[in-house]
PDB file of C-alpha atoms and ligand atoms in Angstrom:
ATOM      1  CA  MET A  24     124.209  27.340 115.030  1.00 44.00           C
ATOM      2  CA  ALA A  25     127.994  27.358 114.950  1.00 48.00           C
ATOM      3  CA  THR A  26     129.675  29.969 112.783  1.00 51.00           C
ATOM      4  CA  THR A  27     130.967  29.070 109.332  1.00 59.00           C
ATOM      5  CA  LEU A  28     133.146  32.185 109.112  1.00 63.00           C
ATOM      6  CA  ALA A  29     136.727  32.864 110.138  1.00 63.00           C
ATOM      7  CA  ARG A  30     137.848  36.438 110.709  1.00 65.00           C
ATOM      8  CA  ALA A  31     141.328  37.295 109.438  1.00 65.00           C
ATOM      9  CA  ALA A  32     143.607  39.863 111.112  1.00 69.00           C
ATOM     10  CA  ASP A  33     142.444  42.530 108.628  1.00 70.00           C
ATOM     11  CA  GLY A  34     138.816  41.921 109.592  1.00 64.00           C
ATOM     12  CA  THR A  35     137.770  40.139 106.393  1.00 61.00           C
ATOM     13  CA  GLU A  36     135.677  37.044 106.854  1.00 60.00           C
ATOM     14  CA  THR A  37     136.017  33.907 104.790  1.00 62.00           C
ATOM     15  CA  ALA A  38     133.941  30.752 104.909  1.00 69.00           C
ATOM     16  CA  THR A  39     135.866  27.909 106.530  1.00 81.00           C
ATOM     17  CA  HIS A  40     133.415  25.268 105.392  1.00 90.00           C
ATOM     18  CA  ALA A  41     130.219  24.931 103.378  1.00 94.00           C
ATOM     19  CA  ALA A  42     128.786  22.415 105.816  1.00 96.00           C
ATOM     20  CA  ARG A  43     129.930  21.283 109.216  1.00 97.00           C
ATOM     21  CA  ILE A  44     128.408  18.171 110.748  1.00 97.00           C
ATOM     22  CA  GLU A  45     129.592  17.668 114.308  1.00 97.00           C
ATOM     23  CA  HIS A  46     128.883  14.545 116.359  1.00 97.00           C
ATOM     24  CA  VAL A  47     125.461  14.163 114.796  1.00 98.00           C
ATOM     25  CA  SER A  48     123.214  11.284 115.819  1.00 97.00           C
ATOM     26  CA  LYS A  49     119.647  10.611 114.776  1.00 97.00           C
ATOM     27  CA  SER A  50     117.112   8.181 116.191  1.00 96.00           C
ATOM     28  CA  PHE A  51     113.586   7.452 115.067  1.00 95.00           C
ATOM     29  CA  PRO A  52     110.866   5.843 117.169  1.00 93.00           C
ATOM     30  CA  GLY A  53     110.466   2.181 116.138  1.00 87.00           C
ATOM     31  CA  PRO A  54     108.439  -0.838 117.322  1.00 88.00           C
ATOM     32  CA  ALA A  55     111.226  -1.783 119.775  1.00 85.00           C
ATOM     33  CA  GLY A  56     111.827   1.730 121.077  1.00 91.00           C
ATOM     34  CA  GLN A  57     114.166   4.328 119.614  1.00 92.00           C
ATOM     35  CA  GLN A  58     116.092   3.112 116.580  1.00 94.00           C
ATOM     36  CA  LEU A  59     119.534   4.678 116.182  1.00 95.00           C
ATOM     37  CA  VAL A  60     119.998   5.441 112.469  1.00 96.00           C
ATOM     38  CA  LEU A  61     123.012   7.768 112.523  1.00 97.00           C
ATOM     39  CA  ASP A  62     125.673   7.527 115.188  1.00 96.00           C
ATOM     40  CA  ASP A  63     128.173  10.286 115.905  1.00 97.00           C
ATOM     41  CA  ILE A  64     128.765  11.580 112.384  1.00 97.00           C
ATOM     42  CA  THR A  65     131.421  14.266 112.044  1.00 97.00           C
ATOM     43  CA  LEU A  66     132.081  15.583 108.545  1.00 97.00           C
ATOM     44  CA  ASP A  67     133.023  18.918 106.964  1.00 96.00           C
ATOM     45  CA  VAL A  68     132.488  19.969 103.384  1.00 97.00           C
ATOM     46  CA  ALA A  69     135.004  22.647 102.386  1.00 96.00           C
ATOM     47  CA  PRO A  70     134.000  25.624 100.227  1.00 95.00           C
ATOM     48  CA  GLY A  71     133.994  24.439  96.606  1.00 95.00           C
ATOM     49  CA  GLU A  72     134.494  20.805  97.561  1.00 97.00           C
ATOM     50  CA  PHE A  73     132.625  17.881  95.984  1.00 97.00           C
ATOM     51  CA  VAL A  74     131.959  15.102  98.483  1.00 98.00           C
ATOM     52  CA  THR A  75     130.021  11.907  97.824  1.00 98.00           C
ATOM     53  CA  LEU A  76     128.375  10.016 100.614  1.00 97.00           C
ATOM     54  CA  LEU A  77     128.246   6.331  99.833  1.00 96.00           C
ATOM     55  CA  GLY A  78     126.559   3.491 101.669  1.00 93.00           C
ATOM     56  CA  ALA A  79     124.191   0.541 101.465  1.00 90.00           C
ATOM     57  CA  SER A  80     120.460   1.042 101.142  1.00 89.00           C
ATOM     58  CA  GLY A  81     118.951   2.043 104.473  1.00 90.00           C
ATOM     59  CA  CYS A  82     122.225   3.138 106.087  1.00 92.00           C
ATOM     60  CA  GLY A  83     120.973   6.677 106.669  1.00 94.00           C
ATOM     61  CA  LYS A  84     122.306   8.682 103.704  1.00 95.00           C
ATOM     62  CA  SER A  85     119.018  10.463 102.989  1.00 94.00           C
ATOM     63  CA  THR A  86     118.465  11.000 106.694  1.00 96.00           C
ATOM     64  CA  LEU A  87     121.817  12.772 106.952  1.00 97.00           C
ATOM     65  CA  LEU A  88     121.156  14.870 103.860  1.00 96.00           C
ATOM     66  CA  ASN A  89     117.742  15.887 105.199  1.00 95.00           C
ATOM     67  CA  LEU A  90     119.396  16.999 108.423  1.00 97.00           C
ATOM     68  CA  VAL A  91     121.933  19.114 106.510  1.00 97.00           C
ATOM     69  CA  ALA A  92     119.040  20.552 104.478  1.00 94.00           C
ATOM     70  CA  GLY A  93     117.317  21.524 107.725  1.00 93.00           C
ATOM     71  CA  LEU A  94     114.262  19.386 106.891  1.00 92.00           C
ATOM     72  CA  ASP A  95     114.684  17.526 110.184  1.00 95.00           C
ATOM     73  CA  ARG A  96     116.656  18.048 113.382  1.00 96.00           C
ATOM     74  CA  PRO A  97     119.434  15.830 114.753  1.00 97.00           C
ATOM     75  CA  SER A  98     118.806  13.959 118.009  1.00 97.00           C
ATOM     76  CA  ALA A  99     122.285  15.028 119.111  1.00 97.00           C
ATOM     77  CA  GLY A 100     125.118  17.104 117.693  1.00 97.00           C
ATOM     78  CA  GLU A 101     125.215  20.207 115.534  1.00 97.00           C
ATOM     79  CA  ILE A 102     125.020  21.067 111.876  1.00 97.00           C
ATOM     80  CA  SER A 103     125.914  24.397 110.346  1.00 95.00           C
ATOM     81  CA  THR A 104     125.815  25.591 106.767  1.00 94.00           C
ATOM     82  CA  GLY A 105     126.659  29.017 105.406  1.00 83.00           C
ATOM     83  CA  GLY A 106     123.128  29.861 104.315  1.00 87.00           C
ATOM     84  CA  ARG A 107     120.296  27.704 103.082  1.00 91.00           C
ATOM     85  CA  PRO A 108     121.413  24.798 100.854  1.00 95.00           C
ATOM     86  CA  ALA A 109     119.757  23.915  97.542  1.00 94.00           C
ATOM     87  CA  LEU A 110     118.339  20.427  97.134  1.00 93.00           C
ATOM     88  CA  MET A 111     117.962  17.959  94.326  1.00 92.00           C
ATOM     89  CA  PHE A 112     116.370  14.528  94.666  1.00 86.00           C
ATOM     90  CA  GLN A 113     115.942  11.363  92.626  1.00 82.00           C
ATOM     91  CA  GLU A 114     112.429  12.479  91.715  1.00 79.00           C
ATOM     92  CA  HIS A 115     112.611  15.799  89.960  1.00 71.00           C
ATOM     93  CA  ALA A 116     109.737  17.322  92.019  1.00 85.00           C
ATOM     94  CA  LEU A 117     109.009  19.894  89.312  1.00 91.00           C
ATOM     95  CA  PHE A 118     105.535  21.417  89.274  1.00 92.00           C
ATOM     96  CA  PRO A 119     103.797  19.634  86.371  1.00 91.00           C
ATOM     97  CA  TRP A 120     101.370  22.486  85.708  1.00 92.00           C
ATOM     98  CA  LEU A 121     104.240  24.914  85.063  1.00 93.00           C
ATOM     99  CA  THR A 122     106.577  24.968  82.080  1.00 95.00           C
ATOM    100  CA  ALA A 123     110.301  24.227  82.463  1.00 96.00           C
ATOM    101  CA  GLY A 124     110.996  27.962  82.450  1.00 97.00           C
ATOM    102  CA  LYS A 125     108.281  28.809  84.963  1.00 96.00           C
ATOM    103  CA  ASN A 126     109.587  26.139  87.350  1.00 96.00           C
ATOM    104  CA  ILE A 127     112.941  27.900  87.366  1.00 96.00           C
ATOM    105  CA  GLU A 128     111.412  31.367  87.573  1.00 96.00           C
ATOM    106  CA  LEU A 129     109.515  30.341  90.657  1.00 95.00           C
ATOM    107  CA  ALA A 130     112.802  29.622  92.435  1.00 94.00           C
ATOM    108  CA  LEU A 131     114.086  33.046  91.344  1.00 96.00           C
ATOM    109  CA  LYS A 132     110.886  34.674  92.604  1.00 96.00           C
ATOM    110  CA  LEU A 133     111.245  32.946  95.985  1.00 92.00           C
ATOM    111  CA  ARG A 134     114.802  34.270  96.162  1.00 91.00           C
ATOM    112  CA  GLY A 135     113.469  37.794  95.607  1.00 93.00           C
ATOM    113  CA  VAL A 136     114.808  38.353  92.078  1.00 95.00           C
ATOM    114  CA  PRO A 137     112.763  41.222  90.565  1.00 95.00           C
ATOM    115  CA  LYS A 138     110.298  40.167  87.860  1.00 94.00           C
ATOM    116  CA  PRO A 139     111.953  41.954  84.907  1.00 94.00           C
ATOM    117  CA  GLU A 140     115.228  40.082  85.537  1.00 95.00           C
ATOM    118  CA  ARG A 141     113.752  36.636  85.929  1.00 96.00           C
ATOM    119  CA  ARG A 142     113.227  35.711  82.292  1.00 96.00           C
ATOM    120  CA  ALA A 143     116.806  36.484  81.215  1.00 95.00           C
ATOM    121  CA  LYS A 144     118.249  34.730  84.269  1.00 95.00           C
ATOM    122  CA  THR A 145     116.087  31.673  83.514  1.00 97.00           C
ATOM    123  CA  GLU A 146     117.312  31.565  79.925  1.00 96.00           C
ATOM    124  CA  GLU A 147     120.888  31.742  81.246  1.00 93.00           C
ATOM    125  CA  LEU A 148     120.276  28.823  83.600  1.00 94.00           C
ATOM    126  CA  LEU A 149     118.629  26.780  80.834  1.00 95.00           C
ATOM    127  CA  GLU A 150     121.688  27.391  78.709  1.00 92.00           C
ATOM    128  CA  LEU A 151     123.982  26.350  81.569  1.00 90.00           C
ATOM    129  CA  VAL A 152     122.219  22.957  81.757  1.00 90.00           C
ATOM    130  CA  ARG A 153     122.147  22.792  77.926  1.00 89.00           C
ATOM    131  CA  LEU A 154     118.395  23.131  77.566  1.00 91.00           C
ATOM    132  CA  LYS A 155     118.338  26.245  75.457  1.00 92.00           C
ATOM    133  CA  GLY A 156     114.903  26.651  73.883  1.00 91.00           C
ATOM    134  CA  ALA A 157     113.075  24.531  76.474  1.00 93.00           C
ATOM    135  CA  TYR A 158     111.569  27.497  78.327  1.00 96.00           C
ATOM    136  CA  GLY A 159     107.994  26.867  77.173  1.00 96.00           C
ATOM    137  CA  LYS A 160     108.071  23.065  77.375  1.00 95.00           C
ATOM    138  CA  ARG A 161     105.676  21.385  79.803  1.00 94.00           C
ATOM    139  CA  VAL A 162     107.178  18.893  82.251  1.00 92.00           C
ATOM    140  CA  HIS A 163     105.404  15.908  80.601  1.00 92.00           C
ATOM    141  CA  GLU A 164     106.992  16.840  77.264  1.00 93.00           C
ATOM    142  CA  LEU A 165     110.507  16.419  78.710  1.00 93.00           C
ATOM    143  CA  SER A 166     112.524  13.187  78.959  1.00 90.00           C
ATOM    144  CA  GLY A 167     113.748  11.986  82.364  1.00 89.00           C
ATOM    145  CA  GLY A 168     117.200  13.422  81.697  1.00 90.00           C
ATOM    146  CA  MET A 169     115.754  16.768  80.622  1.00 92.00           C
ATOM    147  CA  ARG A 170     113.601  16.915  83.745  1.00 93.00           C
ATOM    148  CA  GLN A 171     116.668  16.393  85.911  1.00 91.00           C
ATOM    149  CA  ARG A 172     118.419  19.187  83.997  1.00 92.00           C
ATOM    150  CA  VAL A 173     115.508  21.500  84.773  1.00 95.00           C
ATOM    151  CA  ALA A 174     115.609  20.374  88.406  1.00 94.00           C
ATOM    152  CA  LEU A 175     119.342  21.159  88.454  1.00 93.00           C
ATOM    153  CA  ALA A 176     118.732  24.588  86.913  1.00 94.00           C
ATOM    154  CA  ARG A 177     116.061  25.235  89.517  1.00 95.00           C
ATOM    155  CA  ALA A 178     118.453  24.233  92.304  1.00 93.00           C
ATOM    156  CA  LEU A 179     121.137  26.523  90.832  1.00 93.00           C
ATOM    157  CA  ALA A 180     118.585  29.368  90.658  1.00 94.00           C
ATOM    158  CA  GLN A 181     118.676  29.482  94.435  1.00 92.00           C
ATOM    159  CA  GLU A 182     122.307  30.630  94.288  1.00 89.00           C
ATOM    160  CA  SER A 183     123.133  28.613  97.379  1.00 91.00           C
ATOM    161  CA  LYS A 184     126.759  27.910  98.102  1.00 92.00           C
ATOM    162  CA  LEU A 185     125.934  24.303  98.911  1.00 96.00           C
ATOM    163  CA  LEU A 186     124.077  21.856  96.698  1.00 96.00           C
ATOM    164  CA  LEU A 187     122.691  18.698  98.323  1.00 97.00           C
ATOM    165  CA  MET A 188     121.926  15.902  95.882  1.00 96.00           C
ATOM    166  CA  ASP A 189     120.192  12.654  96.814  1.00 96.00           C
ATOM    167  CA  GLU A 190     120.682  10.061  94.054  1.00 95.00           C
ATOM    168  CA  PRO A 191     119.594  12.607  91.442  1.00 92.00           C
ATOM    169  CA  PHE A 192     120.505  10.391  88.477  1.00 92.00           C
ATOM    170  CA  ALA A 193     119.499   6.981  89.870  1.00 91.00           C
ATOM    171  CA  ALA A 194     116.372   6.694  87.717  1.00 88.00           C
ATOM    172  CA  LEU A 195     118.164   7.525  84.447  1.00 88.00           C
ATOM    173  CA  ASP A 196     119.631   5.150  81.884  1.00 89.00           C
ATOM    174  CA  ALA A 197     123.419   4.700  81.905  1.00 90.00           C
ATOM    175  CA  ILE A 198     124.128   6.918  78.883  1.00 91.00           C
ATOM    176  CA  THR A 199     121.983   9.810  80.084  1.00 89.00           C
ATOM    177  CA  ARG A 200     123.544   9.475  83.528  1.00 91.00           C
ATOM    178  CA  ASP A 201     126.988   9.605  81.969  1.00 92.00           C
ATOM    179  CA  VAL A 202     126.154  12.824  80.120  1.00 90.00           C
ATOM    180  CA  LEU A 203     124.746  14.389  83.275  1.00 91.00           C
ATOM    181  CA  HIS A 204     127.882  13.448  85.205  1.00 94.00           C
ATOM    182  CA  ASP A 205     129.885  15.451  82.673  1.00 93.00           C
ATOM    183  CA  GLU A 206     127.469  18.377  82.959  1.00 91.00           C
ATOM    184  CA  LEU A 207     127.487  18.341  86.725  1.00 94.00           C
ATOM    185  CA  THR A 208     131.300  18.292  86.828  1.00 95.00           C
ATOM    186  CA  ARG A 209     131.442  21.188  84.375  1.00 93.00           C
ATOM    187  CA  ILE A 210     128.858  23.226  86.297  1.00 92.00           C
ATOM    188  CA  TRP A 211     130.520  22.487  89.640  1.00 95.00           C
ATOM    189  CA  ARG A 212     133.858  23.718  88.284  1.00 93.00           C
ATOM    190  CA  GLU A 213     132.303  26.793  86.674  1.00 91.00           C
ATOM    191  CA  THR A 214     130.254  27.837  89.696  1.00 90.00           C
ATOM    192  CA  GLN A 215     132.627  26.716  92.495  1.00 89.00           C
ATOM    193  CA  LEU A 216     129.672  25.267  94.339  1.00 94.00           C
ATOM    194  CA  SER A 217     130.142  22.893  97.240  1.00 96.00           C
ATOM    195  CA  VAL A 218     128.334  19.632  96.626  1.00 97.00           C
ATOM    196  CA  LEU A 219     127.294  16.858  98.986  1.00 98.00           C
ATOM    197  CA  PHE A 220     126.104  14.035  96.744  1.00 98.00           C
ATOM    198  CA  VAL A 221     124.463  10.851  98.021  1.00 97.00           C
ATOM    199  CA  THR A 222     124.650   7.617  96.056  1.00 95.00           C
ATOM    200  CA  HIS A 223     124.945   3.873  96.480  1.00 90.00           C
ATOM    201  CA  ASN A 224     126.705   3.629  93.120  1.00 94.00           C
ATOM    202  CA  VAL A 225     130.452   3.329  93.775  1.00 95.00           C
ATOM    203  CA  ARG A 226     131.537   4.203  90.234  1.00 96.00           C
ATOM    204  CA  GLU A 227     129.366   7.294  90.267  1.00 96.00           C
ATOM    205  CA  ALA A 228     130.846   8.327  93.620  1.00 97.00           C
ATOM    206  CA  VAL A 229     134.410   8.000  92.304  1.00 97.00           C
ATOM    207  CA  ARG A 230     133.588   9.562  88.918  1.00 97.00           C
ATOM    208  CA  LEU A 231     132.315  12.739  90.557  1.00 97.00           C
ATOM    209  CA  ALA A 232     133.957  13.361  93.893  1.00 97.00           C
ATOM    210  CA  GLU A 233     137.082  14.863  95.335  1.00 97.00           C
ATOM    211  CA  ARG A 234     136.344  12.839  98.452  1.00 98.00           C
ATOM    212  CA  VAL A 235     134.261   9.700  98.944  1.00 98.00           C
ATOM    213  CA  VAL A 236     132.872   9.055 102.425  1.00 98.00           C
ATOM    214  CA  LEU A 237     131.651   5.533 103.163  1.00 96.00           C
ATOM    215  CA  LEU A 238     128.890   5.086 105.746  1.00 95.00           C
ATOM    216  CA  SER A 239     128.417   1.818 107.612  1.00 93.00           C
ATOM    217  CA  SER A 240     124.923   0.490 108.304  1.00 88.00           C
ATOM    218  CA  ARG A 241     122.800   0.086 111.427  1.00 85.00           C
ATOM    219  CA  PRO A 242     123.701   2.505 112.726  1.00 91.00           C
ATOM    220  CA  GLY A 243     125.251   4.717 110.064  1.00 93.00           C
ATOM    221  CA  ARG A 244     128.770   5.689 111.049  1.00 95.00           C
ATOM    222  CA  ILE A 245     131.641   6.980 108.976  1.00 96.00           C
ATOM    223  CA  ALA A 246     133.496   3.792 108.069  1.00 94.00           C
ATOM    224  CA  ARG A 247     136.226   5.216 105.830  1.00 96.00           C
ATOM    225  CA  GLU A 248     136.988   7.979 103.412  1.00 97.00           C
ATOM    226  CA  TRP A 249     139.077   8.288 100.276  1.00 98.00           C
ATOM    227  CA  ARG A 250     140.526  11.355  98.605  1.00 97.00           C
ATOM    228  CA  VAL A 251     140.123  11.024  94.830  1.00 97.00           C
ATOM    229  CA  ASP A 252     143.060  12.661  93.073  1.00 96.00           C
ATOM    230  CA  ILE A 253     142.191  11.495  89.565  1.00 96.00           C
ATOM    231  CA  PRO A 254     142.136  14.595  87.329  1.00 94.00           C
ATOM    232  CA  GLN A 255     138.777  15.921  86.059  1.00 90.00           C
ATOM    233  CA  PRO A 256     137.073  15.566  83.694  1.00 88.00           C
ATOM    234  CA  ARG A 257     137.025  11.839  84.368  1.00 94.00           C
ATOM    235  CA  ARG A 258     135.170   9.116  82.577  1.00 93.00           C
ATOM    236  CA  ILE A 259     133.334   6.382  84.411  1.00 92.00           C
ATOM    237  CA  GLU A 260     135.298   3.793  82.387  1.00 92.00           C
ATOM    238  CA  ASP A 261     138.740   5.282  83.215  1.00 95.00           C
ATOM    239  CA  THR A 262     141.126   2.676  84.619  1.00 96.00           C
ATOM    240  CA  ALA A 263     141.915   4.796  87.671  1.00 96.00           C
ATOM    241  CA  VAL A 264     138.179   5.232  88.390  1.00 96.00           C
ATOM    242  CA  ALA A 265     137.642   1.480  87.985  1.00 96.00           C
ATOM    243  CA  GLU A 266     140.559   0.573  90.265  1.00 96.00           C
ATOM    244  CA  LEU A 267     139.507   2.802  93.125  1.00 97.00           C
ATOM    245  CA  SER A 268     135.910   1.631  92.662  1.00 97.00           C
ATOM    246  CA  VAL A 269     137.020  -1.980  93.139  1.00 97.00           C
ATOM    247  CA  GLU A 270     138.780  -1.071  96.382  1.00 96.00           C
ATOM    248  CA  ILE A 271     135.784   0.862  97.709  1.00 97.00           C
ATOM    249  CA  THR A 272     133.327  -1.842  96.627  1.00 96.00           C
ATOM    250  CA  GLU A 273     135.308  -4.366  98.688  1.00 95.00           C
ATOM    251  CA  GLU A 274     134.900  -2.186 101.764  1.00 93.00           C
ATOM    252  CA  LEU A 275     131.215  -1.618 101.024  1.00 91.00           C
ATOM    253  CA  ARG A 276     130.689  -5.383 100.655  1.00 90.00           C
ATOM    254  CA  GLY A 277     132.413  -5.874 104.008  1.00 88.00           C
ATOM    255  CA  GLU A 278     130.043  -3.350 105.591  1.00 84.00           C
ATOM    256  CA  ILE A 279     127.013  -5.057 104.068  1.00 82.00           C
ATOM    257  CA  ARG A 280     128.215  -8.521 105.175  1.00 83.00           C
ATOM    258  CA  ARG A 281     128.740  -7.276 108.717  1.00 80.00           C
ATOM    259  CA  HIS A 282     125.115  -6.204 108.857  1.00 73.00           C
ATOM    260  CA  GLY A 283     123.535  -9.188 107.106  1.00 59.00           C
ATOM    261  CA  GLN A 284     122.108  -7.259 104.157  1.00 50.00           C
ATOM    262  CA  HIS A 285     122.398  -7.967 100.486  1.00 46.00           C
TER     263      HIS A 285
HETATM  264  N1  ATP B 319     110.969   9.580 109.335  1.00 94.31           N
HETATM  265  C1  ATP B 319     111.394   8.362 109.661  1.00 94.31           C
HETATM  266  N2  ATP B 319     110.802   7.658 110.654  1.00 94.31           N
HETATM  267  C2  ATP B 319     111.240   6.443 111.005  1.00 94.31           C
HETATM  268  N3  ATP B 319     112.304   5.821 110.424  1.00 94.31           N
HETATM  269  C3  ATP B 319     112.929   6.463 109.444  1.00 94.31           C
HETATM  270  C4  ATP B 319     112.517   7.769 109.000  1.00 94.31           C
HETATM  271  N4  ATP B 319     113.357   8.164 108.006  1.00 94.31           N
HETATM  272  C5  ATP B 319     114.222   7.151 107.830  1.00 94.31           C
HETATM  273  N5  ATP B 319     113.993   6.140 108.691  1.00 94.31           N
HETATM  274  C6  ATP B 319     114.766   4.906 108.789  1.00 94.31           C
HETATM  275  O1  ATP B 319     116.123   5.253 108.824  1.00 94.31           O
HETATM  276  C7  ATP B 319     116.908   4.299 108.118  1.00 94.31           C
HETATM  277  C8  ATP B 319     117.753   5.033 107.089  1.00 94.31           C
HETATM  278  O2  ATP B 319     116.910   5.540 106.055  1.00 94.31           O
HETATM  279  P1  ATP B 319     117.463   6.430 104.870  1.00 94.31           P
HETATM  280  O3  ATP B 319     116.300   6.756 104.010  1.00 94.31           O
HETATM  281  O4  ATP B 319     118.224   7.555 105.435  1.00 94.31           O
HETATM  282  O5  ATP B 319     118.451   5.415 104.150  1.00 94.31           O
HETATM  283  P2  ATP B 319     119.293   5.596 102.800  1.00 94.31           P
HETATM  284  O6  ATP B 319     120.712   5.302 103.149  1.00 94.31           O
HETATM  285  O7  ATP B 319     118.971   6.883 102.175  1.00 94.31           O
HETATM  286  O8  ATP B 319     118.741   4.390 101.902  1.00 94.31           O
HETATM  287  P3  ATP B 319     118.513   4.301 100.289  1.00 94.31           P
HETATM  288  O9  ATP B 319     119.874   4.077  99.685  1.00 94.31           O
HETATM  289  O10 ATP B 319     117.637   3.084 100.136  1.00 94.31           O
HETATM  290  O11 ATP B 319     117.864   5.564  99.838  1.00 94.31           O
HETATM  291  C9  ATP B 319     115.936   3.285 107.544  1.00 94.31           C
HETATM  292  O12 ATP B 319     115.923   2.163 108.389  1.00 94.31           O
HETATM  293  C10 ATP B 319     114.614   4.013 107.580  1.00 94.31           C
HETATM  294  O13 ATP B 319     113.559   3.101 107.744  1.00 94.31           O
HETATM  295 MG1   MG B 320     118.031   7.455 100.400  1.00 94.31          MG
END
């Protein structure tokens, strides 16, 4: 793996990036031989940066995120991250037989946090995601939005520098999603996490990110990227968010037309 550290003249080391994706390609075996899904992707996520990866369904967003997570290996190229990233998916993937609190504590246990410290740390994390008092709640007692908050708290429990999110709010209603956007922005700013967030929702991408990266389809390549300078906290209905979303949607439509999808 390539290094993610730069050594200054005084010997101190600082992270130069939270994730570095260099010339990454990925193929899967298909009925007509190898199918190229990702083609020569090069992308850095800076420390503390929030990047959204946007693209049509099937363009390879989840594949790329899985590669960054280390769940699969690229066919070509290199990926480096400064430590193991935390993950959050569309499905909350909480253990249903554990309470909200115990789901989070498990992540702390896996990280090696000593038992006496886990309860207090869990309460802190529940408070951070505004679920104070939910420690003893079973997963089935929680709403979809609350489950995603627990999943977020569990991801944060890993204390990774990089959070990988794959359409984590796609199954939620618009209002709940809106609230969670605000929470995620607040938590990102408080914790200075780096986030790589996958979505096919253009407004969501612009609402959240400092940089939006558009992937083309078949194979997935980086088509274009936009820096989003609109000040945070933003609202999804802000004029500036809407205007940039229109521009990006046009490009996305062009990509989809080029590849005959709808
Ligand atoms: N393990 C696998 N084996 C074979 N093909 C795969 C595998 N994983 C993904 N693919 C293929 O790679 C392509 C990209 O899939 P991927 O799940 O990354 O898309 P996506 O951009 O996340 O789509 P969506 O927005 O619908 O989630 C698809 O054609 C998919 O069928
Ligand atoms: Mg996907």
